[in-house]
Amino acid sequence: MLLKSPPPLSLLTLERENHGGPISSSASTCNALKNSCGLSALRSTSRGNTGGGFAIRASKEGNSRAIMDVVFDPFEEVKKELLLVPTMPQASLARQKFSNQSEAAINEQINVEYNVSYVYHAIYAYFDRDNVALKGLAKFFKESSMEERQHAEQFMEYQNKRGGKVKLQSMLMPVSDFEHIEKGDALYAMELTLSLEKLTNEKLLNLHTVATQNNDVQLVDFVESEFLVEQVEAIKKISEYVAQLRRVGKGHGVWDFDRMLLNNA
């Protein structure tokens, strides 16, 4: 913050007029004003006036330095930043205090989000089959797949915002059948979902650790505010779905559970 000095004194007169009252000025007062404010004091006498007066003017030779020292000098402190501005066209201009470790960790998280989205999309396709026909579960996993893809895009946008480079990695082909003799396909798919959500949470915590180790408070805030709270809530919701499917078994209860998912907004 730049502290402003008082407005300059253009003209100040202190004269004793013939018709005015006495003033309590002295040579010491004049010298004090001259030394502290950069003013020159001229003792004036006029014909027909028995007493002397003081005319105080702003002096060109006075001290023009601000009374209070400057706390922040942007033009001086910005010099070191100017030296850091990249000149190569391939280099990011926005990058600041963004380590290579943080950049690599974000790319890894992008790959995690896309892989999870890919698995959820495969589960959606399974429950949407004509011989399975559980439309509520199909709707749930389709929305889950889109949500994980959106998370990946959020990390991609943040990577570009910080001056990093997005590097997409390969994804493994997920299985296409989710039948399970003992548990049934609905419970098996939901338990798999719970495991994937917990794995995603672990990956997010690893990213948070990398950001903390590199003193990247902006990345820490991004992960905490955008993902960690939501991830805990998702794990809680999927845990409840697993518990409910374990209660209803593989019979007609799965149909009721599917109707519940289908009617959810």
Short mmCIF file of C-alpha atoms in Angstrom, two decimals:
data_model
loop_
_atom_site.label_atom_id
_atom_site.label_comp_id
_atom_site.label_asym_id
_atom_site.label_seq_id
_atom_site.Cartn_x
_atom_site.Cartn_y
_atom_site.Cartn_z
CA MET A 1 0.00 0.00 0.00
CA LEU A 2 1.39 3.42 -0.95
CA LEU A 3 0.98 5.98 1.79
CA LYS A 4 0.16 9.39 0.41
CA SER A 5 1.82 12.52 1.68
CA PRO A 6 -0.23 15.57 2.64
CA PRO A 7 -1.21 17.86 -0.25
CA PRO A 8 1.51 20.33 -1.22
CA LEU A 9 1.41 23.76 0.29
CA SER A 10 1.11 26.22 -2.55
CA LEU A 11 0.94 29.47 -0.70
CA LEU A 12 0.60 30.29 2.93
CA THR A 13 0.68 33.79 4.20
CA LEU A 14 0.77 34.88 7.71
CA GLU A 15 0.84 38.60 7.88
CA ARG A 16 -0.12 41.05 10.47
CA GLU A 17 -2.34 43.65 8.94
CA ASN A 18 -2.73 47.15 10.23
CA HIS A 19 -6.25 46.47 11.30
CA GLY A 20 -5.66 42.90 12.56
CA GLY A 21 -4.88 41.69 16.00
CA PRO A 22 -1.45 40.65 17.27
CA ILE A 23 -0.02 37.29 16.29
CA SER A 24 2.31 35.13 18.32
CA SER A 25 5.00 34.45 15.70
CA SER A 26 8.67 34.52 16.36
CA ALA A 27 11.90 33.75 14.59
CA SER A 28 12.02 30.32 16.18
CA THR A 29 8.55 29.54 14.81
CA CYS A 30 9.66 30.63 11.38
CA ASN A 31 12.78 28.48 11.48
CA ALA A 32 10.81 25.47 12.68
CA LEU A 33 8.38 25.77 9.79
CA LYS A 34 11.23 26.24 7.38
CA ASN A 35 13.09 23.14 8.54
CA SER A 36 10.12 20.78 8.87
CA CYS A 37 7.92 21.74 5.95
CA GLY A 38 10.36 23.16 3.46
CA LEU A 39 9.02 26.69 3.75
CA SER A 40 10.82 29.96 3.59
CA ALA A 41 9.81 32.69 5.93
CA LEU A 42 10.34 36.29 4.93
CA ARG A 43 10.15 39.04 7.46
CA SER A 44 8.39 41.94 5.92
CA THR A 45 7.95 45.51 7.00
CA SER A 46 5.80 48.09 5.39
CA ARG A 47 5.96 51.82 5.45
CA GLY A 48 3.67 53.28 7.95
CA ASN A 49 3.53 50.10 9.90
CA THR A 50 5.25 50.10 13.19
CA GLY A 51 5.33 46.35 13.63
CA GLY A 52 6.88 43.60 11.52
CA GLY A 53 5.11 40.61 10.03
CA PHE A 54 5.93 37.22 8.62
CA ALA A 55 5.05 36.09 5.10
CA ILE A 56 5.46 32.32 4.81
CA ARG A 57 5.88 30.93 1.30
CA ALA A 58 6.50 27.44 -0.08
CA SER A 59 10.16 27.17 -0.90
CA LYS A 60 11.54 25.53 -4.05
CA GLU A 61 14.53 24.44 -2.02
CA GLY A 62 12.48 22.73 0.62
CA ASN A 63 12.50 19.05 1.39
CA SER A 64 10.16 17.45 -1.19
CA ARG A 65 10.43 13.93 0.26
CA ALA A 66 7.21 12.46 1.61
CA ILE A 67 6.81 12.82 5.32
CA MET A 68 6.02 9.13 5.71
CA ASP A 69 8.21 6.48 4.10
CA VAL A 70 6.86 4.42 1.22
CA VAL A 71 5.92 0.92 2.42
CA PHE A 72 5.51 -0.73 -0.99
CA ASP A 73 7.30 0.37 -4.14
CA PRO A 74 5.78 -1.64 -7.00
CA PHE A 75 8.14 -0.33 -9.65
CA GLU A 76 11.12 -1.47 -7.63
CA GLU A 77 9.80 -4.84 -6.52
CA VAL A 78 8.45 -5.78 -9.94
CA LYS A 79 11.94 -5.77 -11.43
CA LYS A 80 12.65 -9.33 -10.29
CA GLU A 81 9.33 -10.50 -11.74
CA LEU A 82 10.14 -8.92 -15.08
CA LEU A 83 13.28 -11.03 -15.25
CA LEU A 84 11.18 -14.19 -14.82
CA VAL A 85 8.80 -13.50 -17.70
CA PRO A 86 9.59 -16.19 -20.31
CA THR A 87 10.50 -15.17 -23.82
CA MET A 88 10.26 -18.57 -25.50
CA PRO A 89 6.95 -19.04 -27.35
CA GLN A 90 6.57 -22.60 -25.99
CA ALA A 91 6.75 -21.46 -22.36
CA SER A 92 3.66 -20.54 -20.35
CA LEU A 93 3.29 -16.91 -19.36
CA ALA A 94 0.83 -17.65 -16.55
CA ARG A 95 2.93 -20.21 -14.68
CA GLN A 96 3.97 -19.13 -11.18
CA LYS A 97 5.06 -21.27 -8.23
CA PHE A 98 3.75 -24.38 -9.98
CA SER A 99 6.11 -27.32 -9.59
CA ASN A 100 6.68 -30.15 -12.04
CA GLN A 101 5.54 -32.60 -9.36
CA SER A 102 2.18 -30.86 -9.06
CA GLU A 103 1.78 -30.81 -12.83
CA ALA A 104 2.50 -34.55 -13.09
CA ALA A 105 0.16 -35.36 -10.20
CA ILE A 106 -2.70 -33.48 -11.85
CA ASN A 107 -2.19 -35.39 -15.10
CA GLU A 108 -2.30 -38.63 -13.13
CA GLN A 109 -5.56 -37.58 -11.49
CA ILE A 110 -7.03 -36.74 -14.89
CA ASN A 111 -6.27 -40.29 -15.98
CA VAL A 112 -7.89 -41.69 -12.82
CA GLU A 113 -11.08 -39.72 -13.39
CA TYR A 114 -11.32 -40.80 -17.02
CA ASN A 115 -10.74 -44.46 -16.17
CA VAL A 116 -13.43 -44.43 -13.50
CA SER A 117 -15.78 -42.71 -15.94
CA TYR A 118 -15.01 -45.43 -18.50
CA VAL A 119 -15.91 -48.19 -16.04
CA TYR A 120 -19.17 -46.48 -15.05
CA HIS A 121 -20.08 -46.11 -18.72
CA ALA A 122 -19.55 -49.84 -19.22
CA ILE A 123 -21.83 -50.60 -16.24
CA TYR A 124 -24.44 -48.24 -17.68
CA ALA A 125 -24.36 -50.14 -20.98
CA TYR A 126 -24.79 -53.45 -19.14
CA PHE A 127 -27.90 -52.43 -17.19
CA ASP A 128 -29.38 -50.80 -20.31
CA ARG A 129 -29.43 -54.15 -22.17
CA ASP A 130 -32.83 -55.47 -23.20
CA ASN A 131 -32.34 -58.72 -21.25
CA VAL A 132 -31.28 -56.84 -18.08
CA ALA A 133 -33.54 -53.79 -18.35
CA LEU A 134 -32.81 -52.11 -15.04
CA LYS A 135 -33.35 -48.54 -16.22
CA GLY A 136 -32.83 -46.93 -12.84
CA LEU A 137 -29.37 -48.45 -12.42
CA ALA A 138 -28.56 -47.59 -16.02
CA LYS A 139 -29.52 -43.97 -15.38
CA PHE A 140 -27.48 -43.84 -12.16
CA PHE A 141 -24.28 -45.16 -13.76
CA LYS A 142 -24.65 -42.99 -16.84
CA GLU A 143 -24.88 -39.89 -14.63
CA SER A 144 -21.95 -41.16 -12.55
CA SER A 145 -19.87 -41.59 -15.71
CA MET A 146 -20.64 -38.05 -16.84
CA GLU A 147 -19.77 -36.69 -13.40
CA GLU A 148 -16.34 -38.35 -13.39
CA ARG A 149 -15.69 -37.04 -16.90
CA GLN A 150 -16.61 -33.58 -15.69
CA HIS A 151 -14.09 -33.96 -12.85
CA ALA A 152 -11.40 -34.84 -15.39
CA GLU A 153 -12.25 -31.72 -17.39
CA GLN A 154 -12.08 -29.61 -14.24
CA PHE A 155 -8.53 -30.80 -13.66
CA MET A 156 -7.67 -30.15 -17.31
CA GLU A 157 -8.95 -26.58 -17.06
CA TYR A 158 -7.03 -26.04 -13.82
CA GLN A 159 -3.86 -27.46 -15.37
CA ASN A 160 -4.09 -24.96 -18.21
CA LYS A 161 -4.94 -22.16 -15.80
CA ARG A 162 -1.75 -22.73 -13.83
CA GLY A 163 0.41 -22.95 -16.94
CA GLY A 164 0.87 -26.72 -17.02
CA LYS A 165 0.46 -29.08 -19.96
CA VAL A 166 -2.31 -31.66 -20.08
CA LYS A 167 -0.96 -35.08 -21.04
CA LEU A 168 -3.68 -37.68 -21.52
CA GLN A 169 -2.67 -41.26 -20.86
CA SER A 170 -3.99 -44.60 -22.04
CA MET A 171 -7.02 -46.28 -20.46
CA LEU A 172 -7.64 -49.99 -19.94
CA MET A 173 -10.69 -51.60 -21.47
CA PRO A 174 -13.24 -52.34 -18.72
CA VAL A 175 -15.21 -55.56 -18.45
CA SER A 176 -18.62 -55.63 -20.11
CA ASP A 177 -20.48 -58.18 -17.96
CA PHE A 178 -21.30 -57.69 -14.30
CA GLU A 179 -23.22 -60.80 -13.45
CA HIS A 180 -22.45 -62.41 -10.09
CA ILE A 181 -23.95 -65.73 -9.02
CA GLU A 182 -23.92 -65.11 -5.27
CA LYS A 183 -24.46 -61.34 -5.01
CA GLY A 184 -26.37 -60.54 -8.15
CA ASP A 185 -25.41 -57.94 -10.71
CA ALA A 186 -26.88 -54.92 -8.91
CA LEU A 187 -25.06 -55.51 -5.60
CA TYR A 188 -21.83 -56.49 -7.35
CA ALA A 189 -21.85 -53.33 -9.48
CA MET A 190 -22.59 -51.13 -6.48
CA GLU A 191 -19.80 -52.69 -4.38
CA LEU A 192 -17.44 -52.13 -7.30
CA THR A 193 -18.58 -48.52 -7.40
CA LEU A 194 -17.90 -48.11 -3.69
CA SER A 195 -14.37 -49.46 -4.15
CA LEU A 196 -13.74 -47.10 -7.08
CA GLU A 197 -14.96 -44.09 -5.11
CA LYS A 198 -12.64 -44.93 -2.22
CA LEU A 199 -9.75 -45.41 -4.66
CA THR A 200 -10.49 -42.04 -6.22
CA ASN A 201 -10.50 -40.48 -2.76
CA GLU A 202 -7.07 -41.97 -2.04
CA LYS A 203 -5.75 -40.53 -5.30
CA LEU A 204 -7.14 -37.12 -4.40
CA LEU A 205 -5.46 -37.28 -1.00
CA ASN A 206 -2.18 -38.18 -2.72
CA LEU A 207 -2.57 -35.12 -4.95
CA HIS A 208 -3.26 -33.02 -1.87
CA THR A 209 -0.06 -34.36 -0.27
CA VAL A 210 2.00 -33.48 -3.35
CA ALA A 211 0.58 -29.95 -3.35
CA THR A 212 1.34 -29.56 0.37
CA GLN A 213 4.92 -30.81 -0.01
CA ASN A 214 5.52 -28.28 -2.78
CA ASN A 215 3.92 -25.41 -0.82
CA ASP A 216 1.28 -25.00 -3.52
CA VAL A 217 -1.49 -23.47 -1.44
CA GLN A 218 -3.60 -22.71 -4.52
CA LEU A 219 -3.68 -26.35 -5.60
CA VAL A 220 -4.42 -27.39 -2.02
CA ASP A 221 -7.39 -25.01 -1.93
CA PHE A 222 -8.63 -26.27 -5.32
CA VAL A 223 -8.59 -29.92 -4.25
CA GLU A 224 -10.18 -29.22 -0.87
CA SER A 225 -12.94 -26.92 -2.09
CA GLU A 226 -13.89 -28.75 -5.29
CA PHE A 227 -13.40 -32.47 -4.58
CA LEU A 228 -12.68 -33.74 -1.08
CA VAL A 229 -16.01 -32.85 0.53
CA GLU A 230 -17.96 -34.14 -2.46
CA GLN A 231 -15.96 -37.37 -2.47
CA VAL A 232 -16.78 -38.13 1.17
CA GLU A 233 -20.47 -37.50 0.49
CA ALA A 234 -20.37 -39.85 -2.54
CA ILE A 235 -18.78 -42.61 -0.48
CA LYS A 236 -21.52 -42.22 2.15
CA LYS A 237 -24.29 -42.42 -0.45
CA ILE A 238 -22.86 -45.47 -2.22
CA SER A 239 -22.34 -47.19 1.14
CA GLU A 240 -26.04 -46.78 1.88
CA TYR A 241 -26.93 -48.24 -1.52
CA VAL A 242 -24.75 -51.26 -0.84
CA ALA A 243 -26.41 -51.79 2.55
CA GLN A 244 -29.89 -51.53 1.02
CA LEU A 245 -29.10 -53.99 -1.79
CA ARG A 246 -27.70 -56.48 0.72
CA ARG A 247 -31.01 -56.34 2.58
CA VAL A 248 -33.27 -56.84 -0.42
CA GLY A 249 -31.28 -59.70 -1.95
CA LYS A 250 -31.41 -60.66 -5.62
CA GLY A 251 -35.16 -60.93 -6.11
CA HIS A 252 -38.00 -58.48 -6.43
CA GLY A 253 -36.26 -56.06 -4.04
CA VAL A 254 -33.74 -55.19 -6.79
CA TRP A 255 -36.65 -54.13 -8.97
CA ASP A 256 -37.95 -51.82 -6.24
CA PHE A 257 -34.46 -50.40 -5.72
CA ASP A 258 -34.18 -49.81 -9.46
CA ARG A 259 -37.52 -47.94 -9.47
CA MET A 260 -36.25 -45.76 -6.63
CA LEU A 261 -33.16 -44.76 -8.64
CA LEU A 262 -35.24 -44.14 -11.75
CA ASN A 263 -37.61 -41.79 -9.93
CA ASN A 264 -34.84 -39.83 -8.22
CA ALA A 265 -34.36 -36.40 -9.76
#
